[in-house]
Tab-separated table of C-alpha atoms and ligand atoms in Angstrom:
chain	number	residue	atom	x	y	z
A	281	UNK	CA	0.000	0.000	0.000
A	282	UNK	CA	1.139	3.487	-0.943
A	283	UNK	CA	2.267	5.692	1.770
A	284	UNK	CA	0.339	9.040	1.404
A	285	UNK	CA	1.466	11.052	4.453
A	286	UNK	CA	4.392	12.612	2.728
A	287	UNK	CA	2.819	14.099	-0.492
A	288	UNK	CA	1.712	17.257	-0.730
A	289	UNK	CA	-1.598	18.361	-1.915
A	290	UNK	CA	-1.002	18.914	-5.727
A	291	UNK	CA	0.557	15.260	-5.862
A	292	UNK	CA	-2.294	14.226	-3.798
A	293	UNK	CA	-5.095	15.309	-5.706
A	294	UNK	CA	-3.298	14.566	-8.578
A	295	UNK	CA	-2.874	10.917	-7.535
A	296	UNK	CA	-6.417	10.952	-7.107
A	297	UNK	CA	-7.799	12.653	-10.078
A	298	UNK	CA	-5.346	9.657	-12.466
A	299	UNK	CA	-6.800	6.916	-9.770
A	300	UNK	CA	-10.479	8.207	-10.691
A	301	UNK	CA	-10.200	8.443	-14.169
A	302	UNK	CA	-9.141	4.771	-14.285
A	303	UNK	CA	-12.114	3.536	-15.615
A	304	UNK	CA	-13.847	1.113	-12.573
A	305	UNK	CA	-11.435	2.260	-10.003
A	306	UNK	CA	-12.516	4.398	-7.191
A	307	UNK	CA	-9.632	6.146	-4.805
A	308	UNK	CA	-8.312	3.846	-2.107
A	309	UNK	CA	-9.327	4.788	1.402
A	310	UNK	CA	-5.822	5.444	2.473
A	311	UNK	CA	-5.463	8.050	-0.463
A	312	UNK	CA	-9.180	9.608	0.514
A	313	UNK	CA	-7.959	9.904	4.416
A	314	UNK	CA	-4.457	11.658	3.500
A	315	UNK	CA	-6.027	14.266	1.369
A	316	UNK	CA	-8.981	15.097	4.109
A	317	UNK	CA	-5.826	15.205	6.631
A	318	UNK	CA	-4.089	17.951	4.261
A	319	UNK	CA	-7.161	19.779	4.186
A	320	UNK	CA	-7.908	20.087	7.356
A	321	UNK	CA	-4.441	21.239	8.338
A	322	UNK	CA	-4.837	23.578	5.553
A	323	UNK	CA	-7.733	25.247	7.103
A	324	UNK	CA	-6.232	25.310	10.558
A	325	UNK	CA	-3.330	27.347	8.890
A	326	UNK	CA	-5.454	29.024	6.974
A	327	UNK	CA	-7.794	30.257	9.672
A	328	UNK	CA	-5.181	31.329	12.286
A	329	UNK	CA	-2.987	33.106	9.476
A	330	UNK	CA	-5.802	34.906	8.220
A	331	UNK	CA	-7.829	35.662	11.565
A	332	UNK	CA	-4.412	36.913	13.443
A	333	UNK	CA	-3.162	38.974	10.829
A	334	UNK	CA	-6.134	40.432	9.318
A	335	UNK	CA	-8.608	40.190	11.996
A	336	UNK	CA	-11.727	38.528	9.810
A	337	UNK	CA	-12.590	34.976	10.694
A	338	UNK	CA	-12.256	32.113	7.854
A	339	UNK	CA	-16.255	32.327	7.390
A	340	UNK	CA	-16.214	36.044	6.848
A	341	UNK	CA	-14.216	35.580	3.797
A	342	UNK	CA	-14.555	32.639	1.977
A	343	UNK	CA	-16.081	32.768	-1.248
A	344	UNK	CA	-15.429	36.695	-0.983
A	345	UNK	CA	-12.662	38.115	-3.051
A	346	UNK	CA	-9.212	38.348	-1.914
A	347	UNK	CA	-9.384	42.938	-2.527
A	348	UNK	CA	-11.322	42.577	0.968
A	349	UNK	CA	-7.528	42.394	2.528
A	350	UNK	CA	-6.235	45.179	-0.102
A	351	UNK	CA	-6.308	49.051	0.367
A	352	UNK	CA	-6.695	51.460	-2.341
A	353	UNK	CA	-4.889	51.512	-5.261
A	354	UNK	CA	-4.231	47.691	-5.046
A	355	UNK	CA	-7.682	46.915	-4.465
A	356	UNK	CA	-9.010	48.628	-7.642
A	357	UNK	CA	-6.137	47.522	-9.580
A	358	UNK	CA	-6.529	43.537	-8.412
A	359	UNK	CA	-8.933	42.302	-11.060
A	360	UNK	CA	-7.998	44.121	-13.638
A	361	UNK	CA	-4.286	42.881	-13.051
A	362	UNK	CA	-5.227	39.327	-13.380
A	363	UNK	CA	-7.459	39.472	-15.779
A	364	UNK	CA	-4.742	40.956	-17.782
A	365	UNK	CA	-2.047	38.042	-16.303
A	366	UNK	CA	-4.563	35.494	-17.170
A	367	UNK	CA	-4.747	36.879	-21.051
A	368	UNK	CA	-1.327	37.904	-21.786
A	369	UNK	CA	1.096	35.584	-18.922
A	370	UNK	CA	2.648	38.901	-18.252
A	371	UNK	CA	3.491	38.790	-14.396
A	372	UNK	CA	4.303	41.704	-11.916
A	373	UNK	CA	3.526	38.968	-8.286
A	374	UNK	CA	2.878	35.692	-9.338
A	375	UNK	CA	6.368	34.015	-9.187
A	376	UNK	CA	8.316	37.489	-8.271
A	377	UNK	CA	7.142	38.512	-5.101
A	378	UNK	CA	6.651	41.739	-3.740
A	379	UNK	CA	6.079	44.601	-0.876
A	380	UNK	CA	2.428	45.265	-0.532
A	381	UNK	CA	0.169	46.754	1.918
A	382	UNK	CA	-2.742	44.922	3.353
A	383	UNK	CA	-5.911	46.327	4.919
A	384	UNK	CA	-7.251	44.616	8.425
A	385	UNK	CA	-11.322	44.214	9.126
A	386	UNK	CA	-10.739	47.190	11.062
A	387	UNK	CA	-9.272	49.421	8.019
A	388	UNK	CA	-5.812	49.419	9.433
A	389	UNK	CA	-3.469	49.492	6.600
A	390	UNK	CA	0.188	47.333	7.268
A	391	UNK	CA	3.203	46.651	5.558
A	392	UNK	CA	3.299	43.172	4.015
A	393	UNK	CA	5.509	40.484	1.717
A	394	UNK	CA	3.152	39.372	-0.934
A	395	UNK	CA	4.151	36.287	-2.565
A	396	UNK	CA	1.861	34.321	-5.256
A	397	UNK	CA	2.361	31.019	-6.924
A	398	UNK	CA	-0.055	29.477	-9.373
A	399	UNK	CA	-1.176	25.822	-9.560
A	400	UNK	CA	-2.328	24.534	-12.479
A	401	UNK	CA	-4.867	21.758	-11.944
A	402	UNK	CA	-6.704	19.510	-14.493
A	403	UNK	CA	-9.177	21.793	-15.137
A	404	UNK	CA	-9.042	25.156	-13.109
A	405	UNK	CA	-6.559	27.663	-12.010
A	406	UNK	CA	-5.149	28.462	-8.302
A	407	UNK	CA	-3.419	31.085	-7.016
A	408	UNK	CA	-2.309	31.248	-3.606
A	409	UNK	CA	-0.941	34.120	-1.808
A	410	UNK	CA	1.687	33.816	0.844
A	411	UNK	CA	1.774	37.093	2.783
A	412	UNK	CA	4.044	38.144	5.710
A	413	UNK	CA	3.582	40.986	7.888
A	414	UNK	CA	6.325	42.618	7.927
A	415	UNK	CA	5.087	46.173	9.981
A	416	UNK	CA	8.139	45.338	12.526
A	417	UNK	CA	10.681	45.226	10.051
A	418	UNK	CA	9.622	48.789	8.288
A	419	UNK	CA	9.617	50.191	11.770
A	420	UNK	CA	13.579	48.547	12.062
A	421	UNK	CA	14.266	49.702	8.340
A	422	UNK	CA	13.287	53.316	9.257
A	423	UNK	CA	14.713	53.300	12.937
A	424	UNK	CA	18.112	52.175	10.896
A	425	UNK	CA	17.520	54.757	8.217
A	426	UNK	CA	17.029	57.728	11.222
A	427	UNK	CA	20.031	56.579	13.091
A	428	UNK	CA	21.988	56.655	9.425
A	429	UNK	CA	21.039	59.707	9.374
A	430	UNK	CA	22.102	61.032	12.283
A	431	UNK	CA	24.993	59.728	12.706
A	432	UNK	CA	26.054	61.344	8.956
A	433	UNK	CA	25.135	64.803	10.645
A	434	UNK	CA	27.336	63.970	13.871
A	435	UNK	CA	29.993	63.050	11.518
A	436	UNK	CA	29.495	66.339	9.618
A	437	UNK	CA	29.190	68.298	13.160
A	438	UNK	CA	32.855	66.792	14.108
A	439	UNK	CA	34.088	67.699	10.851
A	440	UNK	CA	33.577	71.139	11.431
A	441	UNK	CA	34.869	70.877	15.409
A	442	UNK	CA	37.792	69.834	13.639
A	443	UNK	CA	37.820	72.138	11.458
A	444	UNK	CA	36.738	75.329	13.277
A	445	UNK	CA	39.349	73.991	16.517
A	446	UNK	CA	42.365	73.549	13.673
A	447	UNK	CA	41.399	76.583	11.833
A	448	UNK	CA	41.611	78.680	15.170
A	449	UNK	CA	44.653	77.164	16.740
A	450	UNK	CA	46.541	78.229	14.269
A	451	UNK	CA	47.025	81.758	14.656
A	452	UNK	CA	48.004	81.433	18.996
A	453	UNK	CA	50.202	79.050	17.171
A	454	UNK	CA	51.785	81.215	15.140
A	455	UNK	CA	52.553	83.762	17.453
A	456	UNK	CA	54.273	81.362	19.693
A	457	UNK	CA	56.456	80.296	16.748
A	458	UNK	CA	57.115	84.270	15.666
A	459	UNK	CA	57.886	84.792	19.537
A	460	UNK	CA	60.006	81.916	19.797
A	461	UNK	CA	61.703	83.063	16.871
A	462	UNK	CA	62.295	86.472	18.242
A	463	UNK	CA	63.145	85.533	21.907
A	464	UNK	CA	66.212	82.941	19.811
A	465	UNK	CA	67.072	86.280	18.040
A	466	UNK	CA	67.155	88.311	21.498
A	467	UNK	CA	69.291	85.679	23.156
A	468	UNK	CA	72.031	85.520	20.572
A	469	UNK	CA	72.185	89.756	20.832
A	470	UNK	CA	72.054	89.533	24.116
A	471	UNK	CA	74.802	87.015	23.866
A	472	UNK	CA	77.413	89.092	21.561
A	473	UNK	CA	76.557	91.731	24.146
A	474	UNK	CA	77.810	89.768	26.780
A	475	UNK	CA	81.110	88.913	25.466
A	476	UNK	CA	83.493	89.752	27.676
A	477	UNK	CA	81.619	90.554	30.699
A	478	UNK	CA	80.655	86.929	30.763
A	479	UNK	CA	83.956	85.896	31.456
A	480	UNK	CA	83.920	86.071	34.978
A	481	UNK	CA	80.116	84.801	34.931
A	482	UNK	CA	80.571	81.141	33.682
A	483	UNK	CA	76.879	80.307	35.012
A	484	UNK	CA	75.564	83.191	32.597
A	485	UNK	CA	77.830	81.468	29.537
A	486	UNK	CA	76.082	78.397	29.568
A	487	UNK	CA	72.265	79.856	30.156
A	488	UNK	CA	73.190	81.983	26.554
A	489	UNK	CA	75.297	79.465	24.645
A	490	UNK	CA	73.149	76.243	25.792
A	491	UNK	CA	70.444	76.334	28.368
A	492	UNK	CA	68.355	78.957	26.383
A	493	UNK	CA	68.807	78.299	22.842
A	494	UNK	CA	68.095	74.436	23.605
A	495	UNK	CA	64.863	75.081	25.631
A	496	UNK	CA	63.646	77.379	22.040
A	497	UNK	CA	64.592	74.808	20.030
A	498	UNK	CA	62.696	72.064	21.657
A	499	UNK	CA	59.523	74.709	21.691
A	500	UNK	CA	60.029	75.234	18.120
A	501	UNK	CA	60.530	71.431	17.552
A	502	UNK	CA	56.754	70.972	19.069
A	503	UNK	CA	55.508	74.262	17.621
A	504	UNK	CA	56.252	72.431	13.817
A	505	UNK	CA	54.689	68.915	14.967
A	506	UNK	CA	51.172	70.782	16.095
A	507	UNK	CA	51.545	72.363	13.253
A	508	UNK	CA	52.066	69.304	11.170
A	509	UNK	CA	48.956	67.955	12.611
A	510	UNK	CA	46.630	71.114	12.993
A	511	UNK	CA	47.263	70.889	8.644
A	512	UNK	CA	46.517	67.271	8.799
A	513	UNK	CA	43.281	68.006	10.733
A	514	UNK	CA	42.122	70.560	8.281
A	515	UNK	CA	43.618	68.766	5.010
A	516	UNK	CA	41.003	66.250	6.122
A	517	UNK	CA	38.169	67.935	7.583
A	518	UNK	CA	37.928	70.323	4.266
A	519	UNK	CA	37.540	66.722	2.411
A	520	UNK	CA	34.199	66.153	3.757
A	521	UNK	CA	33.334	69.441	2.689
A	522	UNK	CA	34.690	69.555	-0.234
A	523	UNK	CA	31.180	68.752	-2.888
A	524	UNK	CA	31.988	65.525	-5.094
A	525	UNK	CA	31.409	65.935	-9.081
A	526	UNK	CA	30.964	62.567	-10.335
A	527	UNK	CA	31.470	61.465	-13.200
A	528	UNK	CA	32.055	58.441	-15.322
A	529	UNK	CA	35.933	58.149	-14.787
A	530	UNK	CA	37.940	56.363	-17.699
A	531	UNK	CA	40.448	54.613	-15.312
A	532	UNK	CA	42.429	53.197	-17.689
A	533	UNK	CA	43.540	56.667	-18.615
A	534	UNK	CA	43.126	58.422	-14.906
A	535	UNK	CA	45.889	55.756	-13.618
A	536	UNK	CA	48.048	56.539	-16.845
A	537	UNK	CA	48.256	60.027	-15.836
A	538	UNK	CA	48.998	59.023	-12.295
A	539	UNK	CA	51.839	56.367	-13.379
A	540	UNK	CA	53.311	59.653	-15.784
A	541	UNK	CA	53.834	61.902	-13.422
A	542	UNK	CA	55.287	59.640	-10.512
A	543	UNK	CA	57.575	58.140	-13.796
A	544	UNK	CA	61.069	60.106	-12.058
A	545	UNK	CA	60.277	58.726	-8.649
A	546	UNK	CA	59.685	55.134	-9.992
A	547	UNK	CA	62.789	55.140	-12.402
A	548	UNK	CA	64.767	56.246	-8.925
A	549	UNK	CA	63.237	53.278	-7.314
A	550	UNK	CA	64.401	50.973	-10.237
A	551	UNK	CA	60.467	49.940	-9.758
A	552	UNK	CA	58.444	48.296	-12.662
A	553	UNK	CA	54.681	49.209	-12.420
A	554	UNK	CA	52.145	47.213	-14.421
A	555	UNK	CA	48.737	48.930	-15.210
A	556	UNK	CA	45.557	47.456	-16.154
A	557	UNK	CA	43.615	47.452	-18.518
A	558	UNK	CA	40.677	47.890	-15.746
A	559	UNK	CA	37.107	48.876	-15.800
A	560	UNK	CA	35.844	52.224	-15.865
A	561	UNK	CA	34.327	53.852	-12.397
A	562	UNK	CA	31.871	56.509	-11.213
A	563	UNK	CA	33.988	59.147	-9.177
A	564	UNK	CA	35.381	62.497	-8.142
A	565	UNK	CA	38.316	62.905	-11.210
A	566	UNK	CA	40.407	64.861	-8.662
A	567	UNK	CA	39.832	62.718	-5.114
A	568	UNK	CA	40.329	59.184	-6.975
A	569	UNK	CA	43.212	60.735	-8.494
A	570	UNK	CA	44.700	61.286	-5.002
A	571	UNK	CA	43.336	57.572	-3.601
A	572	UNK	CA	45.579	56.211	-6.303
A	573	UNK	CA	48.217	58.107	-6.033
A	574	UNK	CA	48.339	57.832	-2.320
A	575	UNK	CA	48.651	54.054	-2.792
A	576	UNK	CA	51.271	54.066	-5.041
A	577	UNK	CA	53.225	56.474	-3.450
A	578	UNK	CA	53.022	54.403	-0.396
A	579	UNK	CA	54.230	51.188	-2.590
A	580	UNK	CA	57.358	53.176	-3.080
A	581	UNK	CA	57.837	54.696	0.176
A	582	UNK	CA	57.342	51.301	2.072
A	583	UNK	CA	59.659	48.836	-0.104
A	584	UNK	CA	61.714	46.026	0.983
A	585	UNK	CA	65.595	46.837	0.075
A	586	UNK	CA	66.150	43.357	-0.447
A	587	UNK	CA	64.344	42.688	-3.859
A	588	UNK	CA	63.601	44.647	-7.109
A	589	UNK	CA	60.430	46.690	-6.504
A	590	UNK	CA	57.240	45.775	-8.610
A	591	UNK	CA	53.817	47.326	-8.386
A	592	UNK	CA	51.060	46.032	-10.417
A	593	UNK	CA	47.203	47.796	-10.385
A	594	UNK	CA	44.585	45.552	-11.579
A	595	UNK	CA	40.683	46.146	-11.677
A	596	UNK	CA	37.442	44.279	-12.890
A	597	UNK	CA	34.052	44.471	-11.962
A	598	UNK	CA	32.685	42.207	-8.752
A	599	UNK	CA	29.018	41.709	-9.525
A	600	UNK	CA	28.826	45.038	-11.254
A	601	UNK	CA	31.239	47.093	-8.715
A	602	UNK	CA	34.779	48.142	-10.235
A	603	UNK	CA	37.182	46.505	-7.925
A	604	UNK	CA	40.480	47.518	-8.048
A	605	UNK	CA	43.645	45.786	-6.683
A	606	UNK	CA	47.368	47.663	-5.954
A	607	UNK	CA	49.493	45.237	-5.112
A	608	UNK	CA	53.354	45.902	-4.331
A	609	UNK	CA	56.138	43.427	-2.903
A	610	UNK	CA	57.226	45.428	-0.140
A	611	UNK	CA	57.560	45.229	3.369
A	612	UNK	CA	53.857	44.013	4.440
A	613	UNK	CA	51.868	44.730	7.003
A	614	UNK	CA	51.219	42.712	10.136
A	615	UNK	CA	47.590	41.089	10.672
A	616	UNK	CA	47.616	43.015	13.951
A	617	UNK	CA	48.540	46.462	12.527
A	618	UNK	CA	46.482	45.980	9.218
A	619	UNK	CA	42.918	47.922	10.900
A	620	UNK	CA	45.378	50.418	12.767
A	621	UNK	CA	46.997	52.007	9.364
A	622	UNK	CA	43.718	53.521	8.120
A	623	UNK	CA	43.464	55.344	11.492
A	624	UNK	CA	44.299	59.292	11.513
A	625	UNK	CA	48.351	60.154	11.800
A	626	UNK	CA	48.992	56.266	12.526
A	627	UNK	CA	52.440	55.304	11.787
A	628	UNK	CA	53.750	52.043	11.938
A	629	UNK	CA	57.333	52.959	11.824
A	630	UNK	CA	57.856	56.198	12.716
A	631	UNK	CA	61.026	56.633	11.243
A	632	UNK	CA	60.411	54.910	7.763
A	633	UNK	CA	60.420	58.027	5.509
A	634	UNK	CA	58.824	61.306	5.402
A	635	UNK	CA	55.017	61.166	6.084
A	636	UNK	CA	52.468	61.853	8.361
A	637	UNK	CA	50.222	58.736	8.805
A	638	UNK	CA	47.239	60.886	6.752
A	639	UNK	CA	47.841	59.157	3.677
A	640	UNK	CA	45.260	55.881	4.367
A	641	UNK	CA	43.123	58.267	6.541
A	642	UNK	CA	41.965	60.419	3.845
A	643	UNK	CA	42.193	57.806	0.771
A	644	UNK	CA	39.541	55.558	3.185
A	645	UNK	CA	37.309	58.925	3.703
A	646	UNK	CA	37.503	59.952	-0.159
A	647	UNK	CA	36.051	56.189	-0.680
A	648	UNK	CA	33.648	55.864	1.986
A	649	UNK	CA	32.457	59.354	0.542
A	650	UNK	CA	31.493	57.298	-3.473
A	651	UNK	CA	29.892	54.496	-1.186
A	652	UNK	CA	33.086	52.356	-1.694
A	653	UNK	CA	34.957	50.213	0.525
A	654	UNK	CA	38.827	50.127	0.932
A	655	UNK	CA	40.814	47.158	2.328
A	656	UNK	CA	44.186	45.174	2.711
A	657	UNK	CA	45.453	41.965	2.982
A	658	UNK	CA	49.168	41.641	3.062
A	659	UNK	CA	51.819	39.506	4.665
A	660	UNK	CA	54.976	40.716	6.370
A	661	UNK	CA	58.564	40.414	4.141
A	662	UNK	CA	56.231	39.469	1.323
A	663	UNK	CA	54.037	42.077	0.046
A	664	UNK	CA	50.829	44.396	0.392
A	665	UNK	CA	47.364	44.794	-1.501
A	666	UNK	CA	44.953	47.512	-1.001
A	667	UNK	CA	42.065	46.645	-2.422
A	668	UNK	CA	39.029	49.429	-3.506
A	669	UNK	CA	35.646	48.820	-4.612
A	670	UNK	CA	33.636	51.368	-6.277
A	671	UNK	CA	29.921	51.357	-6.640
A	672	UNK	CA	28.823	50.484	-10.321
A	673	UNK	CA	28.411	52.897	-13.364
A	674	UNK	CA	24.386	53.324	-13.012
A	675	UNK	CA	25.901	56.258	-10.146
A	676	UNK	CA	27.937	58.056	-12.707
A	677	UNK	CA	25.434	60.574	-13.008
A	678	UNK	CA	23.897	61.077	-9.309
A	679	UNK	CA	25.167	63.954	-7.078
A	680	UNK	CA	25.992	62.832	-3.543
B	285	LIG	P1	52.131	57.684	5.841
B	285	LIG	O1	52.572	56.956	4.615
B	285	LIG	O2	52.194	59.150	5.710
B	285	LIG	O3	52.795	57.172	7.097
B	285	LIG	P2	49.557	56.404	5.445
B	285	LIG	O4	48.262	56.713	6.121
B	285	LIG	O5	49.596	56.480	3.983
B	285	LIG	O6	50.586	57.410	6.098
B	285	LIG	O7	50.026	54.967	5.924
B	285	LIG	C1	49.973	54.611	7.283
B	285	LIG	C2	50.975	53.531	7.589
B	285	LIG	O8	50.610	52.303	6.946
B	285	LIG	C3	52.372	53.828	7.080
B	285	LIG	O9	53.091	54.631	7.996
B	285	LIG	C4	52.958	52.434	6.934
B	285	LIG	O10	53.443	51.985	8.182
B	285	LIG	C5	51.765	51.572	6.561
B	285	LIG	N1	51.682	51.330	5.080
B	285	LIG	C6	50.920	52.023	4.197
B	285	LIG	N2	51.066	51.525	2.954
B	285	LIG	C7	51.921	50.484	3.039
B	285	LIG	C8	52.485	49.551	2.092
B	285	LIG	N3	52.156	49.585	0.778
B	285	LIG	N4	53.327	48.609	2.566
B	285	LIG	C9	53.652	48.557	3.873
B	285	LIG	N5	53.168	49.402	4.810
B	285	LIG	C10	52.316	50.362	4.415
């Protein structure tokens, strides 16, 4: 004996409609039993879905047409949409799927998934909706979407801090350097005015020669490294200010013009770069420009002595997004320091060249600015990539 329990309901009444046709052969019991078991837990579904999320019991509705759970427009537009689905097979739901709203008995309109399929029986058509109400989800979307929001004008309210607090500090900071200047200046008159009567004043001698001029040039030493930052501050705070054009950038030819002007420093560095050919990219001409040239200029700056310096840029697109790979055979990058170098004025050595740790700082806020992403993988003594992907061409024309 067949084992009904695990077909479905299609299979089942199929099953039975064959068995029935055989001429003299009614449905087996067992057959008759499993069906009236699918039914019924059918209904129980049925009923509880529809009476808890739409607040009409099963009897209120069956036989009535399914616009009684629709608001206006969908509820006008219902028939006409199958009617034109059942002439031409041109779907918009059945099979896709879609966001809908649905109307309770008590005219409260909510957020649902609508999803229809269509059975096609021996001699009708069904079509079953599968709906999911999905009001908490809307109220998480737009909860997310308010908190996005505010957090973009916190960002933009730093910016300024930063850039109003840089801007300002300046000019105290430039009188302490002028003053510093002029108190060095004072000393070493004062000094050639001493001469002589000194002599008999050793104590005075070294307060002139040493004590003074070392205790200006340690103020002027700090005086140049605020300064050094206070321009990093506002290099980077005028970036989020700055507006973004973009456009549709021709890469191929943007990273040309990059590789041509660097040309002296990379002959100097005996380093071979390898460009492309890579996909084209919505952008800001002049802050990709810098991204790129930040990256490569990094490749040179952090090479390993021991081995013939090569640099290759590659790109293509990732399901639509220009990706982009720079990728150099230098020193690496420990997995522990890798998050840390994209962090404002982070060094990792110090002492390894001129720079000011901005570099990574500002190329990751020129990206995150084109909704892109910027990453690295590298290994120490082997080699870095910085990876960078772009959104896709469709956002060539929209202003941030
Ligand atoms: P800067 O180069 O001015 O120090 P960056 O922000 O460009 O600032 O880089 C931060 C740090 O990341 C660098 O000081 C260096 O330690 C590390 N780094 C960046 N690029 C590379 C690279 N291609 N290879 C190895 N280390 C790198």
């Amino acid at each position: 004996m067949d084992d009904y329990a695990h077909l479905n309901r299609t299979e089942l009444i199929r099953r039975l409609q064959a068995l029935e046709s055989c001429e003299g052969q009614a449905a087996s019991q067992p057959a008759k039993d499993a069906l009236h078991d699918s039914e019924e837990r059918l209904r129980a579904i049925l009923r509880t879905a529809v009476e808890r999320t739409f607040g009409f019991t099963a009897s209120e509705l069956i036989g009535r047409n399914v616009t009684a759970l629709m608001p206006s427009p969908y509820r006008e537009e219902h028939d006409g949409y199958l009617t034109n689905y059942l002439r031409t097979g041109h779907a918009k739901i059945i099979g896709i799927g879609r966001e809908v709203l649905g109307q309770r008995k008590d005219g409260t309109v909510f957020p649902m998934d609508l999803a229809v399929s269509e059975v096609r029986l021996a001699n009708r058509r069904l079509f079953t909706g599968f709906i999911r109400d999905i009001t908490e989800r809307k109220k998480a979307e737009q909860r997310l979407a308010e908190l996005a929001h505010s957090l973009a004008e916190k960002n933009k309210e730093l910016e300024t801090i930063v850039y109003v607090a840089s801007h300002d500090l300046r000019s105290p900071l430039v009188n302490i350097q002028g003053f510093s200047r002029e108190l060095a200046r004072a000393c070493s008159r004062l000094r050639d005015r001493l001469v002589g009567v000194t002599c008999g004043e050793p104590e005075v001698g070294v307060l002139l020669d040493e004590d003074i001029p070392e205790a200006l040039e340690f103020i002027q030493a700090g005086v140049a490294k605020i300064d050094l930052l206070l321009s990093g501050f506002l290099r980077y705070s005028r970036l989020g200010r700055a507006a973004l054009r973009i456009e549709r950038l021709d890469m191929n030819r943007l990273l040309a013009l990059i590789a041509q002007t660097m040309d002296f420093q990379l002959k100097q560095a005996g380093a071979a770069l390898q460009i492309g050919p890579v996909p084209d990219a919505p952008g800001d001409a002049t802050q990709v420009t810098q991204v790129f040239s930040n990256l490569l200029d990094n490749a040179l700056k952090y090479r390993d002595p021991a081995r013939a310096l090569q640099i290759s840029v590659s790109g293509r697109l990732e399901e639509g997004r220009p990706t982009y790979a720079v990728t150099d055979n230098g020193i690496g990058i420990a997995r522990e320091h890798q998050g840390k170098i994209f962090e404002i004025f982070h060094r990792l050595d110090p002492s390894a060249g001129e720079g000011e740790g901005l570099g990574l700082t500002i190329a990751q806020r020129i990206i995150e600015r084109h909704n892109g992403k910027i990453w690295v993988e590298s290994q120490p003594g082997k080699g870095s990539t910085f990876w960078i992907s772009l959104p896709g061409l469709e956002h060539a024309k929209s202003q941030p």
